[in-house]
Every structure is written in structure tokens, then in C-alpha cells.
């Protein structure tokens, strides 16, 4: 069935014959393997260009920052999946990645788009970043939308990864324009929301990445790739020391059934 | 419901409070972000130890080697999924990762286990590696099992990534023990199978990784993490230049329906 | 980590002890197995109530209508995934389900919400359904949003499943209120869009389901469950007569690489 | 890339033009929608034949039996995934289905293959079913393999669904040959294993399905389709009454970090 207009597959990423594999205009074996770090290669795959030294340092730092944060829900889902289907590691990784959605890890993308909107508004209307941020954040609040990248369930003061990522940006010598926008939003938030919502890592990541030219459309890919590494760490541990079923047991120890019982049926109490 | 004996979740990977995140015995913000490459961090997450210089070089090379090889089936599946569900990048990545199975990318793990079995057999019985390889490969053939990591649909002569990965192993100064086993298998295969099956990248990866001490149980994680990077490259291109539906259209242009038609029903020919 | 306020898991769906399983207030073994059809059980699971005769007939018809439509993109993705990972049937099913997104099968949910919005607007403002539909559809067009459930790449005249589902609604004796709204939208579309976009199955399904009281929040579940059945049909065929790799081969026969070649590299033409 | 020999996609499941959709030799709109139950359609999709009355009754009963059993690990994984990614219902369903693996729901397929092997062995060697079952089960124990479909973490006496499914088989008038084999295995198990492992639902399902001619290669599809219905029930409840994050909070309340702390770092105790 033909859906849409395009009928021939065009791609600028890779071509090959039996002797040579070309990726993004480079010979994979001659130019890339053993010569480029995996993070730099990720940048090349996504953007078509090799990263400069600043970009190289920042993309590495963001991938390290977001790869692992313990037994978060998506890691639990992944370990439970491996416990039930131990032959299919790829299925357990996939289950974990499916939890990188709008609420948890996808906020990086949304925060990056927020920064770009504020930046564009300031330019278009000749506003200060403070004024532009105030206007955009107010708009979000009026439509009862969340402010992506601000507030964290555990790190009530600032998430410690934020300061470190901003420091890496400074060390790398980026201009810091989008880091500045991220901090401007943080400064205007209390007056608008009445709450002291601090920058979390999902705002820091797009801020430092936009400062080195990473494309906004690929921002959600950064936490996904990073978490993939964390998930493989957890799943390797799960194979050796399984806790997937222990997690599911603990999760329901205090569970309450709020439905009805059928006439004539009584159940034993859980131990 | 309690399944199995463990009831408390234990993990040696990560702990945190509101100010500090500890990963594998290091302070994430103080010791890791901006100080360790993402590949080295992957090694740390999986093994609990930082890689030495050899391991660092080899893990990077393998991740780069296997991340991208064009519009392979799992990439097509992923791009078709994004075309149908463009809001959920994580779903398209997951669909692509689900194609890292025993036939395509999972062979790395199986090949690594094959090398370890041959190595163990040679030690146990005091056999030469040639003799041990012959015995193990014969056993696989008798049970009509495939030889994982040998033969490639496109690269009929040796997959060019093999030579390059082995070269990186030499450059890094690894002992090359498992690379040697991989080549021994290649040398005994024609006599046993009657076919000139050459080492492919799925055998080269575990060979060089086992030579630097990467755990065999985590081998399947390497192509999965690598492909995750490749998939994000493709999906970023898909958002800008969609071909997901074009691929599915092309795939079925010559499709044949081999079932029956109901009485009285005729269908128009496809254009 | 505590995210959000709820800390105890409450559910009204199922409870059990070692002898009895209670689902939605019924004894699974005594009251349901062998006494209720799977479609009726699906309705019970989702709504907490048994369907009446009308609802029973309509839910069955919608599940049959949308389960199968040949080698659509999500089926191709699923068959390619099984070809690459034949040990993990669940992974191939999951890959296929991941293609039930906003563009392809998820439109049922969006169309249902569209009907409810028009219905609510007509009531609130005392408008005719024609006027309400015109206002809502105009709003969508102004924001360049698609009209979910109208138009089909293959069935340019009306999708034949639409008439049949509406007929089943009439046979079952539903009031037909939402079917009427669906047809009103179809009648106002040409004047607003300049295109003769006909009702497709993704609009017919929510129309007949809302007419028997199916909850709008669960509409997306209907095509997902239905496609799960279709996918299992395809994957059973794939195990016996594999075409997953043939599909991916065909898909890229005319593929064009639009990137650069490295200096000094030429590639052989594809056969 | 061409993988394998097939290059043209052949399928006997579905074909269509703009006016007619043909599925398994029937006109979908004229012959199937509103005339066949969804369970019967599932049978038709998988087997290419309509079920007879016995098969129709048994397939329905098995789908109802296995669709729902409370907050089992795969349901928890699914609800956590929806909590993190509420926009992508298909992703949460996929995550739940990925937990239908060899340990939990996939045992149906393995148990069915066990029955067929015992049946074939008895025929080939002219053994009684008792003798054939003893030989096969002993072989599994010697290789330290599990006996798929026997034993249950909660239902220590017989899983109540077993008796009910066997009853449905009798009511439907099946021959009961494979049910008999399943019970023969149960009777020989204590002497071989020293444990009183009772038939669970994952053995009862293939027993009654093989008795009505369901293909063994599709057995794993039955719990997957059934669970898909259960998952959609849970996810509809999750959208209204979220507990995904509560489950993950409970799961880790007693979590222990067994790794090291970095020099100079102390963490606050969890509340």
C-alpha cells in the first residue's frame, strides 16, 4: 500500500559494497573504527558532521550524566521483563527504553524546544530574555502545562548534575547562551508559579547541547542512548543476581483490591 | 505474588540522596561527568571496574564497528514504526532494538560463548586449539546448529570490519588469544562444512572484547548499545526526510497473495 | 524514589488467593471461563461491567474489522523482527504493536475524541451538529491539524469496513448518535477542506463503540488488541514461510545513497 | 541487502483492492465482520480454517483463562511504562507483552511441545504414555531443565484454572488425548523429581488446544493475545487511577546498595 508521496528510499547515512562500508562520507574501517570515540561517532551519525572539541566534550558529559540513576521505574520494568523472558535481552532493553517518555526522560526534548522558543521570541520582538521567558512560561501555566526540565522528586535543591554539566560547558569554552536561558527561566519561575522549581538534569542537557550546536530534533535521543548503557549494566547484574521478581513482590505487598467480591466468595488474607 | 526466593532488591550499581549520586563506587558529578568517556562509563556500569587503556580502546572500536550498516531490517522496522507513530521516538528505537536477536546481531554473544567453550575444552583435555575447535564445530554441525559469527550475506570475502578490529586489538597490545581462537575456527571450517565461511563482525567483536576481559554475559549488550546510536541517527533523518512508508511500499510491490479468493469476488490488478 | 503522591497500589481489577481468582467481581473459574466470550471479557476487563447484547455485538465487530489488512508497515516491521530474532515471538509482536501510533491505528482514539468534542459543543451552545462540526473542523484546519479518521491511502471511495460496521450498529439496535456525528463531519468536510475525504475505519470504530458506551479513554486499545491477533497470524506464517528478509531486500532495491563518498573510494554497483 | 533466498513476499493471509478486503479466502466485510466472533477470527487468521464448534469453545476459554491475574510483573512493567510515557499507550502494551517470555507466559508453548514429544515417542516405540512420559521427563531432569507447565508460585495445590479448562474440554466433547498426557506427566513427576508439582494453567492451555487441533507453533500466541486484553484493562485503569510510580516506590523501599561508597562521601538515610 502506498502511503504518502515518497516511493524511493533515500538516505544520506550509509552505503556499502562487499569490501567497503561508507558512513556519513567516511570509510568506516579506514577512517572511523579505532580513530573516533563512540560518542563522537554518535554525533557524526546524527548530524552528518564530526564534532569539534567543544561538542565532543559536551556530548560525552551529557551521555554520562543521564545514563544511570538507580532502580528508577524504567529500570525496574526492564529487570522484571528479563526475569520473565531471560532469553531475550533485547526485549528487556526495549521495555526499559519504552519508559523514556514525556514524563521521565523525554523532558530533555521538551525543555530544549522551550529554550528555542524563548530565544526566538526575544529576537523577534526585541525582548530581553527575562521578558521572553516570562511570557512563554506564563503561557504554559495558563494552559496548565508543565514546565519541562524544572523540579525533581528527589533533588529538591538543584540536581547536582546540573552544576556539573554547566561547569563542563564552561570548561569546554561554549558561549553558554542556552545555559543562560535555562537559568533565566529558573529565576522567573517562583514569581509565576509560586514554587521554587529548580533546574533538573533534563533541562541542563539540552542547554549545554544546544550551546554546541546539537540539533533540537535529536535531543530525545540523548537520554535514550544513555539509558541504553545503564540498562545493559542493570541487565548484566540481573543475570548474575536476579531481583526482577523481588521488585514485583515488594511493589504489591501493600496492594489493595478495591473491587467487589462475588457472592459466596471469601479470600484468605495474604501472608 | 512471590516468585522465587529473593524478596529484597539488592544492587551494586547506584545509590543516591538529594545531593549526591554514587555510581559503582564513584561520585557521579565529582568523579565521572566530564572526566570519563561514555564508552568507558559503559564498561564501568557493566563490570564495576574502570577499563584499562587497552580495554578502553577496544570497547570504543567495537561500538563504532557495529553501530551502523545502512537500511538493514531492524532499521527499516524502526523507521516504519516512527512513520506510523511519530510522537513516540522511544517506541521506534525499541522496535529497532527488538531486531537484535539470535540471527542478526545477537550472534556476538553466541560466538563469544563458542570461543570460551573451545578454550575450556583445550585446557581441560590438553588439546590443541585446532583439535578443540574441530571437535566443537563438528558437534554443532551434527546437531545442524549454525556456527555463530561466520559467513555474511554481503561480505563474501572477509567482512572488512574484522581486519580492522583485529588491527585495533594489536595496536592496543592485547594478547590476542581469543582472536587466535576465532581464526582457528575459520581455518577448520572449510574441511568440516565444505564451505568457505569467513569470520564476520559478530565473531570479531567478542574475540577482541574477550581479549580485554569484557564479561561474556554482557556481550549481547554491545551490539544493542551500538545499534541504539545508529537507530537514533536514522530516526533523526526520518523526522526530516521520511522514508518509512516508502520502504513498506517498495517491499510489497511484487507481493503475491497465495490464498484463495471467495466465490464471486475478483480484485482489480495493482497499478 | 517517590514520584507523585500515591504510595500504595490500588486496583479494582483482580485479586486472588491460592484457590480462587476474582476478576472484576466475578470468580474467574466459576463464572467466566467457558461462559463468556473473549470479546465480552475484554469489555468486562476494561469497563468493570459485562456488556449488554448490543455492546457485545459491536465490540466483536470492531475487533474483527481492524485485526488484519495485509502487509501494512507494522506487520512488515513485526515479520522483519521475527526473522532477526526468531526465538522471541513476544518481541516481534511488541515491534508490530509499536506501530499502532497516532498516524496509523491510533486515529481511532483521536476520532472518538473529535466526536465527543462536537457533541459537547452542540449541547453547550445549543448548536446543530452540522454547525458544531463545522466549527470544530475549521479549528483543526486553521491549526493545520489532520482530521483523524477521514481519508485513506487505498480506499479512496469509502472504506468498505465503514458501511459494514454502521450496518452492524443498526442490526444491534444502537441509537446511532455518534455514527450520525461521524457522517455529519464527512458531509461538512468538502466545503471546508476542498477535498472529498471519506470516513475510514478509524472513524467508524469509535463511532459505533461510543454508541454502545465504550469508554473514550480505552478506544486506542481496540485496534491494538485487534492487531495483536493479526500479528500472531502473520508471525505463525512467518515461522513456516519466512518473508521478513525478502521484504527488507525488496524495500531497498531502489534505495539511493544521497551522502558523499570519501576521497579515493568507489563502490561497486548493486546487482 | 539480500539475506536468505526468498526475494518475493508471498502470504496467504490477506489481499485487497480499493473496494474489497479478502482475508483467508473470505470477504472481510461480507462474510466476517458481525458474523464471526473475534476468537473465531483469531483461529481463522492463525490456521487459515474456521474453527468447528469444539475449537471455538476451547479457544475462547483459554483466552479468558489467561488474560488476567492481577499485578503480575509484566503488568507492573506496563503500568510503570505508561506512567513515564502516558502519550504512547502502544509502548506500554508492548512493554507488558515483552514479559511474556520463557519463564512466565511462554511456558504454554514449551509444555505443548513436551506433550507432542511424549505422544510421538509413545507411538514410535510402542510405549505406554506413562513410560514415554517417564523417559522424557527423566531426560529433562538429567539436563537440569525445567518441566514447563508444572508448579506455580501461588497455586500450590492445583491452579483452579486447570480443572475448569479440562471441564470445558469435556463439555465441548474433545477427545481429551493431550489432557490425558498432561495428567500422566503430573502423575509421574513426584517419583522422578521428589516434588509434588501440579499442573498449572500453562500446561492446561496447550493440552486443551492441541485436543482441538490448534497448531503447536502458534501456542505462544495465545497467552500473548490474552494478556494484551488484560494489559489494556490495566492501562485504562492506570490513566484514571495511576499507580505506576507507587509500584516503583514500594518496590525499592527496602532496597540495599551493595556497592562501595567513594572516599569522603556519606549519604543521608532514606526516610
Short mmCIF file of N, CA, C and O in Angstrom, two decimals, chain A residues 184-266:
data_model
loop_
_atom_site.label_atom_id
_atom_site.label_comp_id
_atom_site.label_asym_id
_atom_site.label_seq_id
_atom_site.Cartn_x
_atom_site.Cartn_y
_atom_site.Cartn_z
N UNK A 184 17.69 31.78 33.35
CA UNK A 184 16.69 32.86 33.37
C UNK A 184 15.30 32.27 33.70
O UNK A 184 14.55 32.83 34.51
N UNK A 185 14.97 31.16 33.07
CA UNK A 185 13.67 30.53 33.36
C UNK A 185 13.59 30.19 34.86
O UNK A 185 12.58 30.47 35.52
N UNK A 186 14.66 29.62 35.38
CA UNK A 186 14.67 29.26 36.80
C UNK A 186 14.43 30.50 37.68
O UNK A 186 13.74 30.43 38.69
N UNK A 187 14.98 31.63 37.24
CA UNK A 187 14.84 32.83 38.06
C UNK A 187 13.44 33.43 37.98
O UNK A 187 13.00 34.09 38.92
N UNK A 188 12.75 33.24 36.87
CA UNK A 188 11.40 33.83 36.77
C UNK A 188 10.31 32.88 37.29
O UNK A 188 9.17 33.30 37.51
N UNK A 189 10.64 31.61 37.46
CA UNK A 189 9.62 30.63 37.84
C UNK A 189 8.93 30.92 39.18
O UNK A 189 7.69 30.83 39.26
N UNK A 190 9.67 31.26 40.26
CA UNK A 190 8.98 31.42 41.54
C UNK A 190 7.88 32.48 41.49
O UNK A 190 6.78 32.27 42.02
N UNK A 191 8.15 33.59 40.83
CA UNK A 191 7.14 34.65 40.78
C UNK A 191 5.88 34.19 40.03
O UNK A 191 4.76 34.56 40.35
N UNK A 192 6.08 33.34 39.00
CA UNK A 192 4.93 32.92 38.18
C UNK A 192 4.19 31.74 38.80
O UNK A 192 2.96 31.69 38.79
N UNK A 193 4.96 30.79 39.33
CA UNK A 193 4.32 29.55 39.79
C UNK A 193 4.11 29.53 41.31
O UNK A 193 3.39 28.67 41.81
N UNK A 194 4.77 30.45 42.03
CA UNK A 194 4.69 30.38 43.49
C UNK A 194 5.48 29.21 44.07
O UNK A 194 5.37 28.91 45.26
N UNK A 195 6.25 28.52 43.20
CA UNK A 195 7.04 27.38 43.71
C UNK A 195 8.48 27.53 43.26
O UNK A 195 8.76 28.03 42.17
N UNK A 196 9.37 27.08 44.12
CA UNK A 196 10.80 27.22 43.86
C UNK A 196 11.29 26.01 43.07
O UNK A 196 12.01 25.16 43.58
N UNK A 197 10.88 25.91 41.80
CA UNK A 197 11.24 24.76 40.98
C UNK A 197 12.63 24.95 40.40
O UNK A 197 12.87 25.90 39.64
N UNK A 198 13.55 24.05 40.76
CA UNK A 198 14.91 24.20 40.29
C UNK A 198 15.17 23.40 39.02
O UNK A 198 14.54 22.36 38.79
N UNK A 199 16.09 23.90 38.23
CA UNK A 199 16.60 23.20 37.06
C UNK A 199 16.92 21.75 37.39
O UNK A 199 17.65 21.47 38.35
N UNK A 200 16.44 20.81 36.57
CA UNK A 200 16.91 19.45 36.75
C UNK A 200 17.74 19.03 35.52
O UNK A 200 17.92 19.80 34.58
N UNK A 201 18.21 17.80 35.57
CA UNK A 201 19.15 17.37 34.55
C UNK A 201 18.53 17.39 33.15
O UNK A 201 19.23 17.59 32.15
N UNK A 202 17.21 17.24 33.07
CA UNK A 202 16.55 17.24 31.76
C UNK A 202 16.49 18.63 31.14
O UNK A 202 16.17 18.77 29.95
N UNK A 203 16.77 19.66 31.91
CA UNK A 203 16.91 20.99 31.32
C UNK A 203 18.39 21.30 31.06
O UNK A 203 18.73 21.98 30.09
N UNK A 204 19.25 20.79 31.92
CA UNK A 204 20.68 21.07 31.76
C UNK A 204 21.23 20.43 30.49
O UNK A 204 22.07 21.00 29.79
N UNK A 205 20.75 19.23 30.18
CA UNK A 205 21.26 18.52 28.99
C UNK A 205 20.98 19.29 27.70
O UNK A 205 21.90 19.57 26.93
N UNK A 206 19.72 19.67 27.43
CA UNK A 206 19.53 20.44 26.19
C UNK A 206 20.23 21.79 26.22
O UNK A 206 20.67 22.27 25.17
N UNK A 207 20.35 22.39 27.40
CA UNK A 207 21.02 23.70 27.45
C UNK A 207 22.46 23.60 26.96
O UNK A 207 22.88 24.33 26.05
N UNK A 208 23.22 22.65 27.52
CA UNK A 208 24.63 22.57 27.09
C UNK A 208 24.76 22.01 25.67
O UNK A 208 25.68 22.37 24.93
N UNK A 209 23.82 21.14 25.26
CA UNK A 209 23.91 20.59 23.90
C UNK A 209 23.55 21.62 22.84
O UNK A 209 24.19 21.68 21.78
N UNK A 210 22.52 22.43 23.09
CA UNK A 210 22.20 23.49 22.12
C UNK A 210 23.35 24.48 22.03
O UNK A 210 23.60 25.04 20.96
N UNK A 211 24.08 24.67 23.12
CA UNK A 211 25.23 25.59 23.09
C UNK A 211 26.38 25.10 22.21
O UNK A 211 27.26 25.89 21.86
N UNK A 212 26.39 23.80 21.89
CA UNK A 212 27.43 23.31 20.96
C UNK A 212 26.84 22.86 19.63
O UNK A 212 27.50 22.19 18.84
N UNK A 213 25.57 23.25 19.37
CA UNK A 213 25.01 23.03 18.03
C UNK A 213 24.36 21.68 17.79
O UNK A 213 24.10 21.31 16.65
N UNK A 214 24.04 20.94 18.85
CA UNK A 214 23.34 19.66 18.64
C UNK A 214 21.93 19.96 18.15
O UNK A 214 21.27 20.88 18.64
N UNK A 215 21.43 19.18 17.16
CA UNK A 215 20.11 19.50 16.62
C UNK A 215 18.98 19.24 17.62
O UNK A 215 18.95 18.19 18.27
N UNK A 216 18.06 20.18 17.72
CA UNK A 216 16.96 20.07 18.68
C UNK A 216 16.12 18.83 18.41
O UNK A 216 15.62 18.20 19.34
N UNK A 217 15.97 18.44 17.15
CA UNK A 217 15.10 17.30 16.84
C UNK A 217 15.67 15.97 17.35
O UNK A 217 14.96 14.97 17.39
N UNK A 218 16.95 15.94 17.69
CA UNK A 218 17.57 14.70 18.14
C UNK A 218 17.77 14.67 19.65
O UNK A 218 18.33 13.70 20.17
N UNK A 219 17.31 15.70 20.35
CA UNK A 219 17.59 15.77 21.80
C UNK A 219 17.06 14.56 22.55
O UNK A 219 17.70 14.06 23.47
N UNK A 220 15.87 14.07 22.18
CA UNK A 220 15.31 12.94 22.92
C UNK A 220 16.18 11.69 22.78
O UNK A 220 16.15 10.79 23.60
N UNK A 221 16.98 11.66 21.71
CA UNK A 221 17.85 10.52 21.51
C UNK A 221 18.97 10.42 22.54
O UNK A 221 19.47 9.32 22.80
N UNK A 222 19.36 11.53 23.14
CA UNK A 222 20.49 11.51 24.07
C UNK A 222 20.17 10.71 25.34
O UNK A 222 20.89 9.77 25.68
N UNK A 223 19.08 11.03 26.06
CA UNK A 223 18.77 10.17 27.20
C UNK A 223 18.46 8.73 26.80
O UNK A 223 18.75 7.81 27.56
N UNK A 224 17.90 8.51 25.62
CA UNK A 224 17.60 7.13 25.21
C UNK A 224 18.90 6.34 25.04
O UNK A 224 19.04 5.23 25.56
N UNK A 225 19.86 6.91 24.33
CA UNK A 225 21.14 6.20 24.15
C UNK A 225 21.83 6.00 25.49
O UNK A 225 22.34 4.91 25.80
N UNK A 226 21.82 7.05 26.31
CA UNK A 226 22.50 6.96 27.61
C UNK A 226 21.86 5.86 28.46
O UNK A 226 22.55 5.01 29.03
N UNK A 227 20.53 5.85 28.53
CA UNK A 227 19.84 4.85 29.35
C UNK A 227 20.07 3.44 28.83
O UNK A 227 20.06 2.48 29.59
N UNK A 228 20.25 3.32 27.54
CA UNK A 228 20.54 2.01 26.97
C UNK A 228 21.79 1.43 27.64
O UNK A 228 21.83 0.25 28.01
N UNK A 229 22.81 2.26 27.84
CA UNK A 229 24.03 1.80 28.52
C UNK A 229 23.71 1.41 29.97
O UNK A 229 24.15 0.37 30.46
N UNK A 230 22.94 2.26 30.67
CA UNK A 230 22.59 1.94 32.06
C UNK A 230 21.78 0.66 32.15
O UNK A 230 22.00 -0.18 33.03
N UNK A 231 20.85 0.48 31.22
CA UNK A 231 20.02 -0.73 31.23
C UNK A 231 20.87 -1.98 31.05
O UNK A 231 20.64 -3.00 31.70
N UNK A 232 21.86 -1.91 30.17
CA UNK A 232 22.69 -3.09 29.94
C UNK A 232 23.51 -3.41 31.19
O UNK A 232 23.70 -4.58 31.54
N UNK A 233 23.94 -2.37 31.90
CA UNK A 233 24.58 -2.61 33.20
C UNK A 233 23.65 -3.34 34.15
O UNK A 233 24.01 -4.35 34.77
N UNK A 234 22.41 -2.85 34.27
CA UNK A 234 21.45 -3.48 35.18
C UNK A 234 21.10 -4.90 34.75
O UNK A 234 20.95 -5.80 35.58
N UNK A 235 20.96 -5.11 33.45
CA UNK A 235 20.55 -6.45 32.99
C UNK A 235 21.69 -7.46 33.15
O UNK A 235 21.43 -8.64 33.41
N UNK A 236 22.91 -6.99 33.01
CA UNK A 236 24.04 -7.89 33.27
C UNK A 236 24.05 -8.28 34.75
O UNK A 236 24.27 -9.45 35.09
N UNK A 237 23.76 -7.33 35.63
CA UNK A 237 23.66 -7.65 37.06
C UNK A 237 22.46 -8.58 37.31
O UNK A 237 22.54 -9.51 38.11
N UNK A 238 21.35 -8.34 36.61
CA UNK A 238 20.14 -9.16 36.79
C UNK A 238 20.42 -10.63 36.45
O UNK A 238 19.92 -11.53 37.13
N UNK A 239 21.21 -10.85 35.40
CA UNK A 239 21.53 -12.24 35.02
C UNK A 239 22.32 -12.93 36.13
O UNK A 239 22.15 -14.12 36.38
N UNK A 240 23.18 -12.17 36.82
CA UNK A 240 24.01 -12.76 37.87
C UNK A 240 23.29 -12.75 39.23
O UNK A 240 23.40 -13.71 40.01
N UNK A 241 22.58 -11.70 39.54
CA UNK A 241 21.90 -11.55 40.83
C UNK A 241 20.47 -11.07 40.59
O UNK A 241 20.19 -9.88 40.70
N UNK A 242 19.56 -11.98 40.29
CA UNK A 242 18.21 -11.57 39.87
C UNK A 242 17.42 -10.90 41.00
O UNK A 242 17.38 -11.42 42.11
N UNK A 243 16.82 -9.77 40.70
CA UNK A 243 15.90 -9.11 41.65
C UNK A 243 14.60 -8.71 40.98
O UNK A 243 13.74 -8.11 41.61
N UNK A 244 14.43 -9.05 39.71
CA UNK A 244 13.22 -8.63 39.00
C UNK A 244 11.94 -9.06 39.70
O UNK A 244 11.00 -8.27 39.87
N UNK A 245 11.89 -10.32 40.13
CA UNK A 245 10.67 -10.79 40.81
C UNK A 245 10.59 -10.26 42.23
O UNK A 245 9.50 -10.05 42.76
N UNK A 246 11.75 -10.02 42.88
CA UNK A 246 11.72 -9.43 44.22
C UNK A 246 11.12 -8.02 44.16
O UNK A 246 10.32 -7.64 45.02
N UNK A 247 11.47 -7.27 43.13
CA UNK A 247 10.90 -5.93 42.97
C UNK A 247 9.38 -6.02 42.82
O UNK A 247 8.64 -5.24 43.44
N UNK A 248 8.91 -6.95 42.01
CA UNK A 248 7.46 -7.02 41.79
C UNK A 248 6.74 -7.52 43.04
O UNK A 248 5.61 -7.12 43.32
N UNK A 249 7.41 -8.37 43.81
CA UNK A 249 6.81 -8.82 45.07
C UNK A 249 6.67 -7.66 46.05
O UNK A 249 5.60 -7.42 46.62
N UNK A 250 7.78 -6.92 46.23
CA UNK A 250 7.75 -5.77 47.14
C UNK A 250 6.69 -4.76 46.70
O UNK A 250 6.00 -4.16 47.52
N UNK A 251 6.60 -4.55 45.40
CA UNK A 251 5.72 -3.49 44.88
C UNK A 251 4.27 -3.71 45.28
O UNK A 251 3.49 -2.75 45.40
N UNK A 252 3.89 -4.96 45.48
CA UNK A 252 2.46 -5.25 45.71
C UNK A 252 2.18 -5.76 47.12
O UNK A 252 1.08 -6.22 47.40
N UNK A 253 3.17 -5.67 48.02
CA UNK A 253 2.93 -6.18 49.38
C UNK A 253 1.76 -5.47 50.06
O UNK A 253 1.02 -6.08 50.82
N UNK A 254 1.63 -4.18 49.81
CA UNK A 254 0.55 -3.43 50.47
C UNK A 254 -0.60 -3.14 49.52
O UNK A 254 -1.46 -2.29 49.80
N UNK A 255 -0.62 -3.83 48.41
CA UNK A 255 -1.65 -3.63 47.39
C UNK A 255 -3.06 -3.79 47.97
O UNK A 255 -3.31 -4.65 48.80
N UNK A 256 -3.97 -2.95 47.51
CA UNK A 256 -5.38 -3.08 47.94
C UNK A 256 -6.27 -3.34 46.73
O UNK A 256 -6.19 -2.61 45.74
N UNK A 257 -7.12 -4.34 46.85
CA UNK A 257 -8.13 -4.61 45.82
C UNK A 257 -9.36 -3.79 46.16
O UNK A 257 -9.92 -3.91 47.26
N UNK A 258 -9.77 -2.94 45.28
CA UNK A 258 -10.88 -2.03 45.56
C UNK A 258 -12.15 -2.43 44.83
O UNK A 258 -13.13 -1.68 44.85
N UNK A 259 -12.13 -3.60 44.20
CA UNK A 259 -13.33 -4.07 43.53
C UNK A 259 -14.20 -4.90 44.47
O UNK A 259 -13.94 -5.00 45.67
N UNK A 260 -15.22 -5.50 43.91
CA UNK A 260 -16.16 -6.31 44.70
C UNK A 260 -15.70 -7.76 44.75
O UNK A 260 -14.88 -8.19 43.94
N UNK A 261 -16.23 -8.52 45.70
CA UNK A 261 -16.06 -9.97 45.73
C UNK A 261 -17.36 -10.60 45.25
O UNK A 261 -18.44 -10.07 45.52
N UNK A 262 -17.27 -11.72 44.56
CA UNK A 262 -18.51 -12.35 44.08
C UNK A 262 -19.30 -12.93 45.27
O UNK A 262 -18.68 -13.27 46.30
N UNK A 263 -20.60 -13.07 45.14
CA UNK A 263 -21.42 -13.67 46.20
C UNK A 263 -20.85 -15.02 46.59
O UNK A 263 -20.51 -15.83 45.73
N UNK A 264 -20.70 -15.23 47.89
CA UNK A 264 -20.27 -16.54 48.37
C UNK A 264 -18.78 -16.77 48.36
O UNK A 264 -18.30 -17.84 48.77
N UNK A 265 -18.00 -15.80 47.89
CA UNK A 265 -16.55 -15.99 47.81
C UNK A 265 -15.85 -15.19 48.91
O UNK A 265 -16.12 -14.01 49.08
N UNK A 266 -15.00 -15.85 49.67
CA UNK A 266 -14.10 -15.11 50.57
C UNK A 266 -12.67 -15.55 50.23
O UNK A 266 -12.45 -16.67 49.78
#
